[in-house]
mmCIF file of C-alpha atoms in Angstrom:
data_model
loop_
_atom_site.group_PDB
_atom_site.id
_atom_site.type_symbol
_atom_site.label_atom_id
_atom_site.label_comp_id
_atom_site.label_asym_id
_atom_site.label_seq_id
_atom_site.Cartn_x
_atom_site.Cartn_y
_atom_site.Cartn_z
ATOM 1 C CA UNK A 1 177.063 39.547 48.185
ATOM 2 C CA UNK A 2 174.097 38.704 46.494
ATOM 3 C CA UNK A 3 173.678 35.396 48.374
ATOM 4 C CA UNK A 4 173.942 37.501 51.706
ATOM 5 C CA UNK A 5 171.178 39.803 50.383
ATOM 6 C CA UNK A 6 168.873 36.878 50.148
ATOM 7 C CA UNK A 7 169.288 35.455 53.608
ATOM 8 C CA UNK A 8 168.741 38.686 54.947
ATOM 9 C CA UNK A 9 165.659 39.353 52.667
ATOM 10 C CA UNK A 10 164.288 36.035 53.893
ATOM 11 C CA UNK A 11 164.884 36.620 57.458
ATOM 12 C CA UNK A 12 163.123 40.254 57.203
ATOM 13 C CA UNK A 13 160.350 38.438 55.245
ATOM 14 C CA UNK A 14 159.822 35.439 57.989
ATOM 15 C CA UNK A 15 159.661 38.176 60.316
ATOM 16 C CA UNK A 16 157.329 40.110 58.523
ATOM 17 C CA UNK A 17 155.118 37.414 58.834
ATOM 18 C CA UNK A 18 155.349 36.411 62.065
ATOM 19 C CA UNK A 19 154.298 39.624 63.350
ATOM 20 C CA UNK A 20 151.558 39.150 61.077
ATOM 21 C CA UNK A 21 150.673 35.748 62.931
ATOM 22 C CA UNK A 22 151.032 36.975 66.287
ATOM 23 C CA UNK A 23 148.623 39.764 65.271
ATOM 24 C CA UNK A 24 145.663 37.795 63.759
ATOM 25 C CA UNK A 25 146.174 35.633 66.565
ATOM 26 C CA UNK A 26 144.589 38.368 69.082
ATOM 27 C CA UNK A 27 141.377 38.572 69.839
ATOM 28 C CA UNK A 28 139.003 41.093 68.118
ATOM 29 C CA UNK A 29 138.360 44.436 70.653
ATOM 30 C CA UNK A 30 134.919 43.100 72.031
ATOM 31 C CA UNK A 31 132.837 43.666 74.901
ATOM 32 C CA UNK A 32 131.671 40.207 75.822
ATOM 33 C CA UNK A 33 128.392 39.691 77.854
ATOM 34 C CA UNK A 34 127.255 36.067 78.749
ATOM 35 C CA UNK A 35 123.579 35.204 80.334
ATOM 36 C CA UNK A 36 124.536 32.754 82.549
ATOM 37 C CA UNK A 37 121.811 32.146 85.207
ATOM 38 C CA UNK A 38 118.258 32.651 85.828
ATOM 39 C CA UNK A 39 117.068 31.346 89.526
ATOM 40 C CA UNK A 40 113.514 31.716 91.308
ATOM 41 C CA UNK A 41 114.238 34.466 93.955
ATOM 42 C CA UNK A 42 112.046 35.539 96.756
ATOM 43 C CA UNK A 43 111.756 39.301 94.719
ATOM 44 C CA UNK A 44 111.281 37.303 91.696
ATOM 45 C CA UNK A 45 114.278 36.004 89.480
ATOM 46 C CA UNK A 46 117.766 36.319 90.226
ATOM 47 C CA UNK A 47 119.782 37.275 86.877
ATOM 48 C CA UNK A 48 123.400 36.356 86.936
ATOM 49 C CA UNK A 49 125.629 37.772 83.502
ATOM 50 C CA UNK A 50 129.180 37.288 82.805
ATOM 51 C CA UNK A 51 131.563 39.935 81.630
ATOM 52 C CA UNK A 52 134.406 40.639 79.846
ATOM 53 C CA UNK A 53 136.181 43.727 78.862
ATOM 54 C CA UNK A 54 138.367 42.944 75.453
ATOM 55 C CA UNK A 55 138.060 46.845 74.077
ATOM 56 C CA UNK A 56 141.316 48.747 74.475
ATOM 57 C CA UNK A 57 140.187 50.595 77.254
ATOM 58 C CA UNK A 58 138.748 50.107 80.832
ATOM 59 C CA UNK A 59 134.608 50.644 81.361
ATOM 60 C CA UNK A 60 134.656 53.189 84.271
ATOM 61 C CA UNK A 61 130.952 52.705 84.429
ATOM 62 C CA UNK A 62 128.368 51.303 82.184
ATOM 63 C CA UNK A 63 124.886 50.216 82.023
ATOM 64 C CA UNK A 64 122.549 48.067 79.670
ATOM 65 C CA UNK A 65 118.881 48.708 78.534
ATOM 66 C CA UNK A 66 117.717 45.085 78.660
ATOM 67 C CA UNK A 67 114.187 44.296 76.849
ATOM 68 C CA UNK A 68 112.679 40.847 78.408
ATOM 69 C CA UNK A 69 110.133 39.417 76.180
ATOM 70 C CA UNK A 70 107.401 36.732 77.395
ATOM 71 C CA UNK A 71 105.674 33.597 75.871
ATOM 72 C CA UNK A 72 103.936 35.311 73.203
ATOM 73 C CA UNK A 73 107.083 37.043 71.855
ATOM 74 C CA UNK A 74 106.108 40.386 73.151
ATOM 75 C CA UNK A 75 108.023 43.004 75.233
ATOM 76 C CA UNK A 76 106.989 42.446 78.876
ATOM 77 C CA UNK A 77 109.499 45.066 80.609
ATOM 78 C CA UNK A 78 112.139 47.368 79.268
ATOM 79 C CA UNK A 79 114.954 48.347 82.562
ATOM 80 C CA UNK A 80 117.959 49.595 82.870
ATOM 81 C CA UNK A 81 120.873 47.161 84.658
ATOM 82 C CA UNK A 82 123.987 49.086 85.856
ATOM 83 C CA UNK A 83 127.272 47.096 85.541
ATOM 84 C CA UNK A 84 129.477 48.970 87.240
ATOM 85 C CA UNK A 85 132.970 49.137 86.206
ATOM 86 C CA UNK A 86 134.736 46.357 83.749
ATOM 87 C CA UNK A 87 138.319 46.446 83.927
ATOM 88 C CA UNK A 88 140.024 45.632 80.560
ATOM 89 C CA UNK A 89 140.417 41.793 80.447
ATOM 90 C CA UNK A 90 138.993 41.283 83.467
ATOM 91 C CA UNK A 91 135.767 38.850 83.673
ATOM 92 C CA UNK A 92 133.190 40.099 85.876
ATOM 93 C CA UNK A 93 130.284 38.631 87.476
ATOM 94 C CA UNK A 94 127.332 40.726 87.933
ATOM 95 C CA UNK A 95 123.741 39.783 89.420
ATOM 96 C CA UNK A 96 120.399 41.634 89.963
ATOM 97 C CA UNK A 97 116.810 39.963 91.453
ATOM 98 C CA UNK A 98 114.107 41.728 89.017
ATOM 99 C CA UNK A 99 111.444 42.217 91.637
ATOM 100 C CA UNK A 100 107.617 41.061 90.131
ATOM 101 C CA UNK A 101 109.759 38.637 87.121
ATOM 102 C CA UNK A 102 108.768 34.601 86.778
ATOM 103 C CA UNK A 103 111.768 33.311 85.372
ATOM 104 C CA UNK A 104 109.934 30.657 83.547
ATOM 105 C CA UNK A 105 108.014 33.516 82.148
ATOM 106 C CA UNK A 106 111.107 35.398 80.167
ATOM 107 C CA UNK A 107 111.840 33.496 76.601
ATOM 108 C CA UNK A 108 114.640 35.733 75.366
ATOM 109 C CA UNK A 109 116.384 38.657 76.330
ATOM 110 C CA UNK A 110 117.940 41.529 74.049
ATOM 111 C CA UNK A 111 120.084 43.958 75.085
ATOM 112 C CA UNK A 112 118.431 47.094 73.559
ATOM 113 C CA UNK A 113 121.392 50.275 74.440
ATOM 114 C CA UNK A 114 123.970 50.954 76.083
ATOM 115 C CA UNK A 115 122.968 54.367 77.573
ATOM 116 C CA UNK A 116 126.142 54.423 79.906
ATOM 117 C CA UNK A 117 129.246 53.478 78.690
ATOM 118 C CA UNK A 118 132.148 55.584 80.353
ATOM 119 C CA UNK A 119 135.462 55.026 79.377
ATOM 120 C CA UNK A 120 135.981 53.802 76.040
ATOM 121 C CA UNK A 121 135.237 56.075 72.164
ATOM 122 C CA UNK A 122 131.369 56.877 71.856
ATOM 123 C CA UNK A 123 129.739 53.855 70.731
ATOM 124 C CA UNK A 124 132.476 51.479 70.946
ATOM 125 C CA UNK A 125 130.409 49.362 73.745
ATOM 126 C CA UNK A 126 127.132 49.182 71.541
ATOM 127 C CA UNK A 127 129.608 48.405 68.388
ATOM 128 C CA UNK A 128 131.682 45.647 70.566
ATOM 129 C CA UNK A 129 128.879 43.985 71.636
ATOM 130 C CA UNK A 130 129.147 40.193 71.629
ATOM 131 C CA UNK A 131 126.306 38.442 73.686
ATOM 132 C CA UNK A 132 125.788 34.351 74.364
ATOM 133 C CA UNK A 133 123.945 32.560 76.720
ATOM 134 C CA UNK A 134 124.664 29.521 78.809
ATOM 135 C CA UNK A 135 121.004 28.763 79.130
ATOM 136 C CA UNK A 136 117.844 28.156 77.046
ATOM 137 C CA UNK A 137 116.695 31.345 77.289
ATOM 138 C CA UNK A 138 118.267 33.535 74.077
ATOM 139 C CA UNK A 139 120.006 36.431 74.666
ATOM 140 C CA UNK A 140 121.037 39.178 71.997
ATOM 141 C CA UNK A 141 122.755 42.448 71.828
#
């Protein structure tokens, strides 16, 4: 009997720890935003950002207070970018022309609030936040 009660206290164990596995191996609840283009428009400079939804809800609606600094490291325009919806584990692509903006002109790009963010607890977007850029121009959340 007491050999039995070891194989099954080793099989509840290995199991045990395979659902601690398969747990560590999902991804954190984030809300990831890439900065993925900026291109010369006629308005000025086309902005193209990359999201993805990894909280445990879906973004009805949400919007991001972007601040765009220049050359000299200072805050050349604060404005507010709306997003739309991001389904949960869904990438979306997501592009707005800032009229009267030189792309060569912005050096880094911080995203300042959240003042939208319709779906998920209070302050989960802001807290989620997990920002990267593909280009040379930095971007921060």
């Amino acid at each position: 009997m007491t050999g039995r009660f070891a194989a099954v206290a080793a099989g509840m164990a290995l199991a045990v720890s395979s659902v601690c596995q398969a747990q560590e191996a999902q991804p954190a609840a984030s809300l990831d935003v890439e900065l993925n283009a900026l291109a010369p428009s006629q308005k000025g400079c086309m902005m193209t950002f990359v999201a993805l939804n990894r909280l445990p809800a879906a973004i009805n609606k949400i919007s991001f207070e972007l601040a765009f600094f220049n050359d000299k490291n200072a805050v050349d325009r604060i404005t507010v970018l709306g997003f739309r919806d991001l389904p949960q584990g869904k990438k979306r692509v997501r592009q707005f022309d800032m009229p009267n903006v030189k792309c060569e002109s912005v050096t880094r790009i911080l995203i300042n609030d959240t003042p939208v963010c319709d779906g998920p607890a209070a302050g989960e977007c802001m807290k989620a936040l997990v920002t990267r850029s593909q280009i040379s121009v930095p971007f921060e959340g």
